[in-house]
XYZ file of C-alpha atoms in Angstrom:
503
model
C 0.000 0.000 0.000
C 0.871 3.393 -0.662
C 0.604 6.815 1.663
C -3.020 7.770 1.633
C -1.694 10.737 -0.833
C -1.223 8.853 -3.414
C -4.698 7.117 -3.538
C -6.270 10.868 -2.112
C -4.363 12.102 -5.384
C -5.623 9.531 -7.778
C -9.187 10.184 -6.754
C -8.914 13.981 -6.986
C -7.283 13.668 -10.354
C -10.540 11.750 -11.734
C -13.058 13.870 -10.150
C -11.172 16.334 -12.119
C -10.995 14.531 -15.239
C -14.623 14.101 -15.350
C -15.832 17.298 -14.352
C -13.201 18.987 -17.088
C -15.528 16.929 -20.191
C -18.142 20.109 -18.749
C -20.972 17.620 -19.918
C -23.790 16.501 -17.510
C -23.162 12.920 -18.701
C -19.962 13.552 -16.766
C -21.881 14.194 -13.361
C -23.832 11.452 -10.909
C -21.458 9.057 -9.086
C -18.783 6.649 -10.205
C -18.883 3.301 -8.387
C -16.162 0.861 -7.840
C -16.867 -2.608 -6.689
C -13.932 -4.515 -5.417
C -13.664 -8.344 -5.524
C -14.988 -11.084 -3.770
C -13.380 -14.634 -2.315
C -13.871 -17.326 -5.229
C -14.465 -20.416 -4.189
C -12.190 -23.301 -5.786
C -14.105 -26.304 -5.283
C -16.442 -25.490 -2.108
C -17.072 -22.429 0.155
C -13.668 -21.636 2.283
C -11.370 -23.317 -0.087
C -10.944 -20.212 -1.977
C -8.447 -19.185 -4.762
C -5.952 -16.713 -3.545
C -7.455 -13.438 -3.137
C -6.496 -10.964 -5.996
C -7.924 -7.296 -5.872
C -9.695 -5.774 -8.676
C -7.010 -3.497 -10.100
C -9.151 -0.203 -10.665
C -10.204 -0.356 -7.122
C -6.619 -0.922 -5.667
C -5.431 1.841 -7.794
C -8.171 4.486 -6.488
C -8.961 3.173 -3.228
C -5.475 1.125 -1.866
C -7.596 -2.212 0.208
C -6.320 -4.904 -0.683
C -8.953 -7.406 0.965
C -12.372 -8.629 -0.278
C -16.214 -7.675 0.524
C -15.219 -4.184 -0.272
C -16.848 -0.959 -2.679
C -16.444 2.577 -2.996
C -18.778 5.633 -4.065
C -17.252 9.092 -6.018
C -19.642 11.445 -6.094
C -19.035 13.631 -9.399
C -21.182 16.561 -7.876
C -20.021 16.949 -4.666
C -16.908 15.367 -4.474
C -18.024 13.280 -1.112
C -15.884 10.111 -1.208
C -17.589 7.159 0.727
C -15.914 3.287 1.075
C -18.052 0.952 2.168
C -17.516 -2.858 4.070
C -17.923 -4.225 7.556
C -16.489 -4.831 10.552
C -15.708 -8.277 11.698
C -17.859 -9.938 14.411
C -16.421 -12.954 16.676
C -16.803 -15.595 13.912
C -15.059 -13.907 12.163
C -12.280 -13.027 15.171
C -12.175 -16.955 15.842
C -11.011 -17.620 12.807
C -8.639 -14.514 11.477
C -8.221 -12.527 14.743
C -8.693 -9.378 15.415
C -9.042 -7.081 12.485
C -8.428 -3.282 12.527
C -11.805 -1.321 11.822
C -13.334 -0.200 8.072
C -13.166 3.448 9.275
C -9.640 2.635 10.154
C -8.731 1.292 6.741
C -10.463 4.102 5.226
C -8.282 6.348 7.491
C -5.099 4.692 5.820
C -6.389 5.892 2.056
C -7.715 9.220 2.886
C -11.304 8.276 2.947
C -13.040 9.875 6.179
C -16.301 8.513 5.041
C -17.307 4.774 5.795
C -20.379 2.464 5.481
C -21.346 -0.971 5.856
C -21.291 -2.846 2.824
C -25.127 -3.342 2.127
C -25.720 0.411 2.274
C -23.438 0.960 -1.087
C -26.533 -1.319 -2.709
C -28.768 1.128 -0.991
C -26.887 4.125 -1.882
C -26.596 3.337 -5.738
C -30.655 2.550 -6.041
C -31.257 5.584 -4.200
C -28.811 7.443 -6.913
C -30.481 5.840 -9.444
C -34.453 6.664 -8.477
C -32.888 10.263 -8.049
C -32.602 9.956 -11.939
C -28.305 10.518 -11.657
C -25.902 9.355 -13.906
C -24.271 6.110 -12.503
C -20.655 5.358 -13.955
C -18.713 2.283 -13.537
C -16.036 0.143 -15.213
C -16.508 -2.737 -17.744
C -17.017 -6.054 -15.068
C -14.470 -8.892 -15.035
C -14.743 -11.406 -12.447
C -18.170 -12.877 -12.472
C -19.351 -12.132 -8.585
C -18.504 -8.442 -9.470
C -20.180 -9.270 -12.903
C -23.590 -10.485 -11.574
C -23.622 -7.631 -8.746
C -23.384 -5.292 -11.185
C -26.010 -7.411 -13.247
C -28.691 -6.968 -10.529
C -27.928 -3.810 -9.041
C -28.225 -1.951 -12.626
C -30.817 -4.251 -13.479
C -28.691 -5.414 -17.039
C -27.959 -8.152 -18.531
C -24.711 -9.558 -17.153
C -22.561 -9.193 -20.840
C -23.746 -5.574 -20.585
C -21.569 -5.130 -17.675
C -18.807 -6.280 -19.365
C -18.981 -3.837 -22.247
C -18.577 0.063 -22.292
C -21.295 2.817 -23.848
C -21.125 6.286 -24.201
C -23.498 8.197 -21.221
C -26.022 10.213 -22.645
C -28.902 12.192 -21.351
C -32.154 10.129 -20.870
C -30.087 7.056 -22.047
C -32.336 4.241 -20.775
C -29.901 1.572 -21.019
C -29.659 0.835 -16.811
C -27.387 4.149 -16.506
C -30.102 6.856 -15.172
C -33.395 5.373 -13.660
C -32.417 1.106 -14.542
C -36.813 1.644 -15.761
C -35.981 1.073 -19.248
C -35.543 -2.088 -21.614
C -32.244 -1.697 -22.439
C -32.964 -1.466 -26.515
C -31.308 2.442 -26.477
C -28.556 4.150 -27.529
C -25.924 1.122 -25.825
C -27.036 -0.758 -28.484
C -24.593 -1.104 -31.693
C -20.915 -1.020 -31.963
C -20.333 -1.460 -28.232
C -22.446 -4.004 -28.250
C -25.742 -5.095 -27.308
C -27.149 -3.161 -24.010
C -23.849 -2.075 -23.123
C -24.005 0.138 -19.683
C -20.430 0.691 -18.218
C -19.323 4.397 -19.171
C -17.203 4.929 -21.448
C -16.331 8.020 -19.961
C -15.350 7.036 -16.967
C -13.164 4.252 -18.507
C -11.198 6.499 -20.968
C -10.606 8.460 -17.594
C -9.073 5.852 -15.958
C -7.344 4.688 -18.697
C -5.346 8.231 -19.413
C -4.261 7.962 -15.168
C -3.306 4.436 -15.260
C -1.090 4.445 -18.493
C 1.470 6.923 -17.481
C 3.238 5.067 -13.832
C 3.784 7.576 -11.397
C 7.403 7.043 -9.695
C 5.913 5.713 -6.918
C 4.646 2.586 -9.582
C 7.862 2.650 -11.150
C 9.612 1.497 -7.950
C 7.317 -1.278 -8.008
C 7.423 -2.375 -11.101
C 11.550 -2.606 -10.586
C 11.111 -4.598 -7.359
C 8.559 -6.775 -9.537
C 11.167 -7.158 -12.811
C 14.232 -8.040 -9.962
C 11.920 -11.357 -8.795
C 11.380 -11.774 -12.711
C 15.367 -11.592 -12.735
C 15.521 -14.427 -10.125
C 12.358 -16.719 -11.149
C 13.987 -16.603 -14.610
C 17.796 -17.239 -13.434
C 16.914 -20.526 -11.412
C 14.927 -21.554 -14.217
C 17.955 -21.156 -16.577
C 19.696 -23.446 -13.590
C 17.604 -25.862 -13.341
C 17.229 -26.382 -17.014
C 19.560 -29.801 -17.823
C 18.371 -33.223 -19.680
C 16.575 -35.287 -18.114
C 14.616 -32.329 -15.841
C 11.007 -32.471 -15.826
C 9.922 -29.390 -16.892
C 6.993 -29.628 -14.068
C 9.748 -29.386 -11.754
C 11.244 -26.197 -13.250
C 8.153 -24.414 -13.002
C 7.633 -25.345 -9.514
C 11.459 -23.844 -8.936
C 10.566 -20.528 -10.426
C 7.075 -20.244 -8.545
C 8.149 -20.929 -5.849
C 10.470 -17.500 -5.812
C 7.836 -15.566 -6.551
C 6.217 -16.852 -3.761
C 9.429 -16.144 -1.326
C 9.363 -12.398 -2.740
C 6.693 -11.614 -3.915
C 2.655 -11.906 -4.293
C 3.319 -14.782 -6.636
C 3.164 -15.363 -10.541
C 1.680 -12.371 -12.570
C 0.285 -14.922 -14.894
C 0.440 -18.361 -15.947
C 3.478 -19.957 -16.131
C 4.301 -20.364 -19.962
C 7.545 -23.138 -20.307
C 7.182 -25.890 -23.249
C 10.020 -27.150 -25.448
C 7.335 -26.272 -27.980
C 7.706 -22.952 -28.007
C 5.538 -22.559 -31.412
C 2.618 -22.730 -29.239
C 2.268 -18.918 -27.799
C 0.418 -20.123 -24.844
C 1.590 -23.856 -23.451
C 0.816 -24.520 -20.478
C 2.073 -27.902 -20.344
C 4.822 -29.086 -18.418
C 4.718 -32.669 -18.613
C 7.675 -33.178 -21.078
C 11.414 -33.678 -19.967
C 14.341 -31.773 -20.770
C 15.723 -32.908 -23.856
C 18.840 -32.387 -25.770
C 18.884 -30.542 -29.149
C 15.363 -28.890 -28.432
C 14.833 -25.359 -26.778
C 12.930 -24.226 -23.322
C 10.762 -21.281 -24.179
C 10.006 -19.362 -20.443
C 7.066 -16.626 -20.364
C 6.660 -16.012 -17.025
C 6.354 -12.952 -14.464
C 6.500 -11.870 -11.222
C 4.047 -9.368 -8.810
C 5.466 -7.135 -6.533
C 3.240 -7.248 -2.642
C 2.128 -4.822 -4.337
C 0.544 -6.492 -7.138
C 2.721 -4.780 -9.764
C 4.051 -6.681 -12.599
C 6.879 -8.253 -14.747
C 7.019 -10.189 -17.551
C 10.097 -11.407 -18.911
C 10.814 -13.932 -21.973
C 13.594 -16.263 -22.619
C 14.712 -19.317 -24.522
C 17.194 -21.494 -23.726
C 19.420 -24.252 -24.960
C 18.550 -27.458 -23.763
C 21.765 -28.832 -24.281
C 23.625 -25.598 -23.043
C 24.584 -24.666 -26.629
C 22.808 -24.114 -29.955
C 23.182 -25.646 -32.953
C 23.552 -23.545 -35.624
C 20.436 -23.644 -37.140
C 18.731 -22.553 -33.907
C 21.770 -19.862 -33.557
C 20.832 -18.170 -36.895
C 16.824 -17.811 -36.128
C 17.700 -16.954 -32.466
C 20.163 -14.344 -33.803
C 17.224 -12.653 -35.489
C 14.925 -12.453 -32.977
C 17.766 -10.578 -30.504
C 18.817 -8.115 -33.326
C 14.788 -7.222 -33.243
C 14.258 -7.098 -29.543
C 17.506 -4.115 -29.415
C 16.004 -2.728 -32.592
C 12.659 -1.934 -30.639
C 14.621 -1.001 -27.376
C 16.496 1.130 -29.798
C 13.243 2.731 -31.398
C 11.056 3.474 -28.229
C 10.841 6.851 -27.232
C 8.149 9.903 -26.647
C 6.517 10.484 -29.476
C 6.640 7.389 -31.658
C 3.849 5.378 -32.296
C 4.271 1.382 -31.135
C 2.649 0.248 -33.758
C 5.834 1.997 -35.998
C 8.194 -0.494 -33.907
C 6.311 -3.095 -34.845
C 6.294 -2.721 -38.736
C 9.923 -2.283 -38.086
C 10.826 -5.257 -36.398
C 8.571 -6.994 -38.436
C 10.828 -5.947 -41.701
C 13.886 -6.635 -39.847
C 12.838 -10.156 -39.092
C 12.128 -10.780 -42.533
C 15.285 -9.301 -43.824
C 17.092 -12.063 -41.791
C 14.791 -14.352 -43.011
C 15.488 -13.736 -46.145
C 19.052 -13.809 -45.886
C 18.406 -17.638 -44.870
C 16.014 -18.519 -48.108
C 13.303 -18.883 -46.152
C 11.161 -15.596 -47.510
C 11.881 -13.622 -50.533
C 11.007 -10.029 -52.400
C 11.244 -6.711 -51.596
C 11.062 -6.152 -47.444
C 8.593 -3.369 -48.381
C 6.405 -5.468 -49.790
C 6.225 -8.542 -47.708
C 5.739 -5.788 -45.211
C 2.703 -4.615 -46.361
C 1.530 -8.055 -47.207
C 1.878 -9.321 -43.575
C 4.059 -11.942 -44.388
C 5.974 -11.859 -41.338
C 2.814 -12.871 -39.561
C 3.530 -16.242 -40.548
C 6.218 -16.314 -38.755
C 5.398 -13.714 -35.572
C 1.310 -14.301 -34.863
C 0.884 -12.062 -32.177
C 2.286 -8.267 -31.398
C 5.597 -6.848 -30.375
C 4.189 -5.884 -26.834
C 1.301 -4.755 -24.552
C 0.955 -2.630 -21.807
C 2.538 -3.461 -18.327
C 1.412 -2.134 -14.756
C -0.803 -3.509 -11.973
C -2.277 -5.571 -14.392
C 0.692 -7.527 -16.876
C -1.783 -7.149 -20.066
C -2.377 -3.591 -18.196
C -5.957 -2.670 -18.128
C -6.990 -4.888 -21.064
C -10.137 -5.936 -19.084
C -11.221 -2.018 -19.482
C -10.711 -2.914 -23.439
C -8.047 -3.639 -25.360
C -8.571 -1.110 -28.499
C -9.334 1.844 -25.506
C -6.026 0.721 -24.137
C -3.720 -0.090 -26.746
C -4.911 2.496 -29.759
C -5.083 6.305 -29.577
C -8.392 7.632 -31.095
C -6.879 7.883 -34.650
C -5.544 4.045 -35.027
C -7.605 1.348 -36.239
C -6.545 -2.311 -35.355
C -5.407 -3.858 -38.472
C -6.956 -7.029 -39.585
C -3.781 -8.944 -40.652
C -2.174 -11.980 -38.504
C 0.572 -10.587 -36.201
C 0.103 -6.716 -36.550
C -3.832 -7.129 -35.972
C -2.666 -8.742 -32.500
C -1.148 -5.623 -31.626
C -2.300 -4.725 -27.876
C 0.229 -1.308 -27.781
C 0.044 1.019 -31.176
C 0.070 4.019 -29.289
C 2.460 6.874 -29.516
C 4.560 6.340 -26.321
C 4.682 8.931 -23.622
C 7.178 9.099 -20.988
C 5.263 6.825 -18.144
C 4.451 4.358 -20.385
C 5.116 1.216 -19.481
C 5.477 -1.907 -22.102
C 6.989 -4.919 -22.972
C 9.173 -5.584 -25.934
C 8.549 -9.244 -27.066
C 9.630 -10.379 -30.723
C 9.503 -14.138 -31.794
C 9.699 -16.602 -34.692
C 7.751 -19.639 -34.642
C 7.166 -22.793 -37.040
C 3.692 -23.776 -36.605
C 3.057 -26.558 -38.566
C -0.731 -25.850 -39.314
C -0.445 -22.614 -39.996
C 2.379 -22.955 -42.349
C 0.060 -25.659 -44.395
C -2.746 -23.556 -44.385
C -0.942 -20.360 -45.775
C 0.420 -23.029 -48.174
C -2.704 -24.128 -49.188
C -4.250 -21.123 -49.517
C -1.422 -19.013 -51.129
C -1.896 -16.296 -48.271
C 1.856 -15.514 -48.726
C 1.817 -14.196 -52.620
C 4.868 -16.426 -53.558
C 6.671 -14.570 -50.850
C 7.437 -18.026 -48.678
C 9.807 -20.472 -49.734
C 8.078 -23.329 -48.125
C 10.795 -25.719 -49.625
C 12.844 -24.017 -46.967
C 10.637 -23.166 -44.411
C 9.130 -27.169 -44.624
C 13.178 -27.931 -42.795
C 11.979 -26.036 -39.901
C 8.407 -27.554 -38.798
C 10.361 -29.439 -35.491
C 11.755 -26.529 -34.827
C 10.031 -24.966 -31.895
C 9.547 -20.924 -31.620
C 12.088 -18.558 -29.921
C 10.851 -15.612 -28.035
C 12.555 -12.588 -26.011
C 11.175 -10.329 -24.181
C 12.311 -7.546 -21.907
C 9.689 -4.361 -19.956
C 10.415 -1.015 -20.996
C 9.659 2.407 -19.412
C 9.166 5.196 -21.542
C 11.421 8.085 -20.676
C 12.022 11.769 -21.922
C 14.940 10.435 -23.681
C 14.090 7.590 -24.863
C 13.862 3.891 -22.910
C 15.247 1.641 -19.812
C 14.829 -1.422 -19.641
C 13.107 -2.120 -16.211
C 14.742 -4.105 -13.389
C 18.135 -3.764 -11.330
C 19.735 -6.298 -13.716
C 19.090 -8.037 -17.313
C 18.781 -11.488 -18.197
C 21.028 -12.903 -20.670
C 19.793 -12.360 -24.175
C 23.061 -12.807 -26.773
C 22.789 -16.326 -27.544
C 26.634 -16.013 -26.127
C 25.738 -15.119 -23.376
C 23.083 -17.377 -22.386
C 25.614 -19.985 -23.623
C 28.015 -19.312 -20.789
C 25.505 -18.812 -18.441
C 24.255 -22.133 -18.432
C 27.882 -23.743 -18.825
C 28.942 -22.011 -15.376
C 25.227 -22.504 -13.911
C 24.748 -18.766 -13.384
């Protein structure tokens, strides 16, 4: 947790935001429902608690049962959730009060949970303007669902607040067939307004984040380093996974997401870990770290399983580090992400090329999308409290400044970050190559590639595997840094020696 300045700040900072628009859309209240325990199996044998992000930016409790009220109009701030009584005592101890939490955020004003329920119905038959963010987890979800009286996917979607809008935002007495309707999707009801907000605060990391996010990229630095230790023949990856998670544990909150470690690395999102280490192939690691703080890393690697690699995996793995400095190289203020990515994406295919396996002018294949046979998914996302920051608030309201469109071909169209970077921006810098076998027979098949693939080449590569690196950046007025006290080996060299000496 940080002082109560920092969250009193944050919550000033949006009032402001939304009062500045000078629309009476803008006014009402904007609610923020934190999460709930999930149960695993059965009641009390929950998953490990995880705060809803927007609320632990704005309002700093990091526990469940809890919600909080802005009121646009008067600025009266109000967090609601209850005090323990002796069941409760017998089984956590003694807890310190709700007025007392509030006390510790800057929040003077404190109610029992059931009376935010009460307070937003009364808001609503008042005929106000009720904002709140797109839903994620389903408790929240179905709360939401009720309270707003919506269907629970129009929680989940954003809409534009307009006057009389009958779509559950004003008096909840309408059928929902209004102006939500259309390209937000049916009967969508969380504001749009309030979401681009919150987006513009939570893009650009205060210092106080930044420090964070470090202490979240050094655990990265370890989780990954006993992972490159523990990688030898005959090592079930299962147990290197275990190894790693089990720092982030030690340091940390835990895992930022899903472990990602397969020998098949063409698969962006394995989750298996039932092979064993075995020579000749390569160990693809995603994986990142929170902070206590729940701020994230996210760090990519891939290593040789037999400590060295053969030259065939040396040339593509060459590639995809001359591309991952090229976009360290490129990042700074004022240059649009999506720009980084066309250029990594023609220097991949220039070295490519130089191999056989592609061929034509770089322009071209370029503007074809070629090289999103080879890299499927985008050179990076956003990175904060969330690792895929704020996607849950939408990806294109994230990612895209008003004046980008999401392209629609394979790789570039996977873009989460196009925007021009600011300094504050946080965001990871992630090229790859990858054989996929059924992709490469269905671009085959279909000519998708203009007689720009030499599939008599490429064909030599379909037990390959994928290789991926990936480093955090933070945007500066200069330029970049990468994040983190130290960096993981990257030239193939490097990593080389590393594993040799078991460093």
């Amino acid at each position: 947790m940080f002082g109560k300045e920092v969250y009193a700040g944050r919550r000033k900072r949006l009032l402001g935001l939304m009062r500045e628009t000078g629309t009476e859309e803008c006014r009402g209240i904007a609610i923020f429902l934190g999460n709930a325990d999930a149960p695993q199996n059965y009641r009390g044998n929950d998953y490990k608690f995880r705060q809803e992000s927007s609320f632990l930016y704005f309002w700093g409790i990091d526990e469940p049962m809890f919600a909080a009220l802005l009121d646009l109009d008067s600025g009266d701030e109000v967090l609601y959730g209850d005090d323990v009584d002796i069941n409760d005592i017998i089984w956590m101890g003694p807890q310190p009060s709700v007025a007392s939490k509030g006390e510790l955020v800057g929040v003077r004003k404190t109610k029992a949970y059931r009376e935010f329920f009460e307070d937003v119905r009364a808001a609503r038959s008042q005929g106000r303007t009720v904002h709140f963010l797109p839903a994620s987890r389903y408790y929240n979800t179905m709360m939401l669902s009720q309270l707003m009286d919506c269907p629970a996917e129009g929680v989940r979607k954003t809409a534009p607040v307009f006057k009389g809008l009958d779509v559950c935002l004003k008096t909840g007495t309408g059928t929902g067939s209004g102006t939500g309707q259309g390209f937000w999707g049916k009967e969508a009801a969380a504001s749009l307004e309030l979401t681009r907000a919150v987006i513009s605060m939570r893009l650009v990391k205060e210092e106080c984040e930044i420090e964070e996010i470090d202490k979240a990229c050094e655990i990265g630095y370890l989780m990954h380093t006993a992972a490159r230790q523990a990688c030898r023949p005959g090592v079930k990856e299962q147990d290197i996974v275990g190894i790693m998670e089990g720092v982030t544990i030690s340091k940390g909150w835990g895992v930022s997401f899903t472990t990602i470690l397969s020998q098949n690395g063409e698969t962006l999102h394995n989750h298996s870990h039932h092979q064993t280490i075995t020579p000749g192939r390569m160990l693809l690691i995603d994986a990142g770290a929170e902070s206590n703080t729940h701020y994230a890393s996210d760090f990519t690697r891939t290593l040789p399983c037999s400590g060295k690699f053969t030259s065939k995996q040396r040339d593509i793995y060459d590639i995809v580090a001359e591309c991952n400095e090229l976009a360290y190289r490129l990042a700074a203020p004022g240059i649009p992400y999506r720009e980084v990515h066309l250029a990594v994406a023609a220097k991949m295919l220039d070295g490519l090329k130089a191999l056989g396996l592609v061929t034509g002018h770089i322009d071209d294949m370029v503007r074809e999308g070629i090289a999103g046979l080879f890299m499927p998914h985008g050179l990076g996302h956003n990175m904060g409290i969330d690792v895929h920051d704020m996607e849950d608030l939408g990806e294109d309201l994230v990612g895209y400044d008003d004046d980008q469109q999401r392209a629609a071909q394979l790789g570039l169209g996977s873009l989460r970050m196009a925007r021009r970077l600011k300094p504050g921006h946080v965001i990871t810098d992630e090229p790859g190559i990858y054989f996929v076998p059924a992709l490469i027979s269905k671009w085959k098949a279909e000519g998708t590639d203009k007689g720009m693939v030499n599939y008599g080449a490429v064909e030599k590569y379909l037990d390959f595997g994928g290789i991926r690196l990936e480093d955090d950046l933070l945007i500066t007025e200069e330029g970049c840094r990468r994040l983190g006290p130290h960096r993981l080996p990257i030239r193939a060299e490097d990593v080389e020696e590393a594993m040799v000496k078991g460093r």
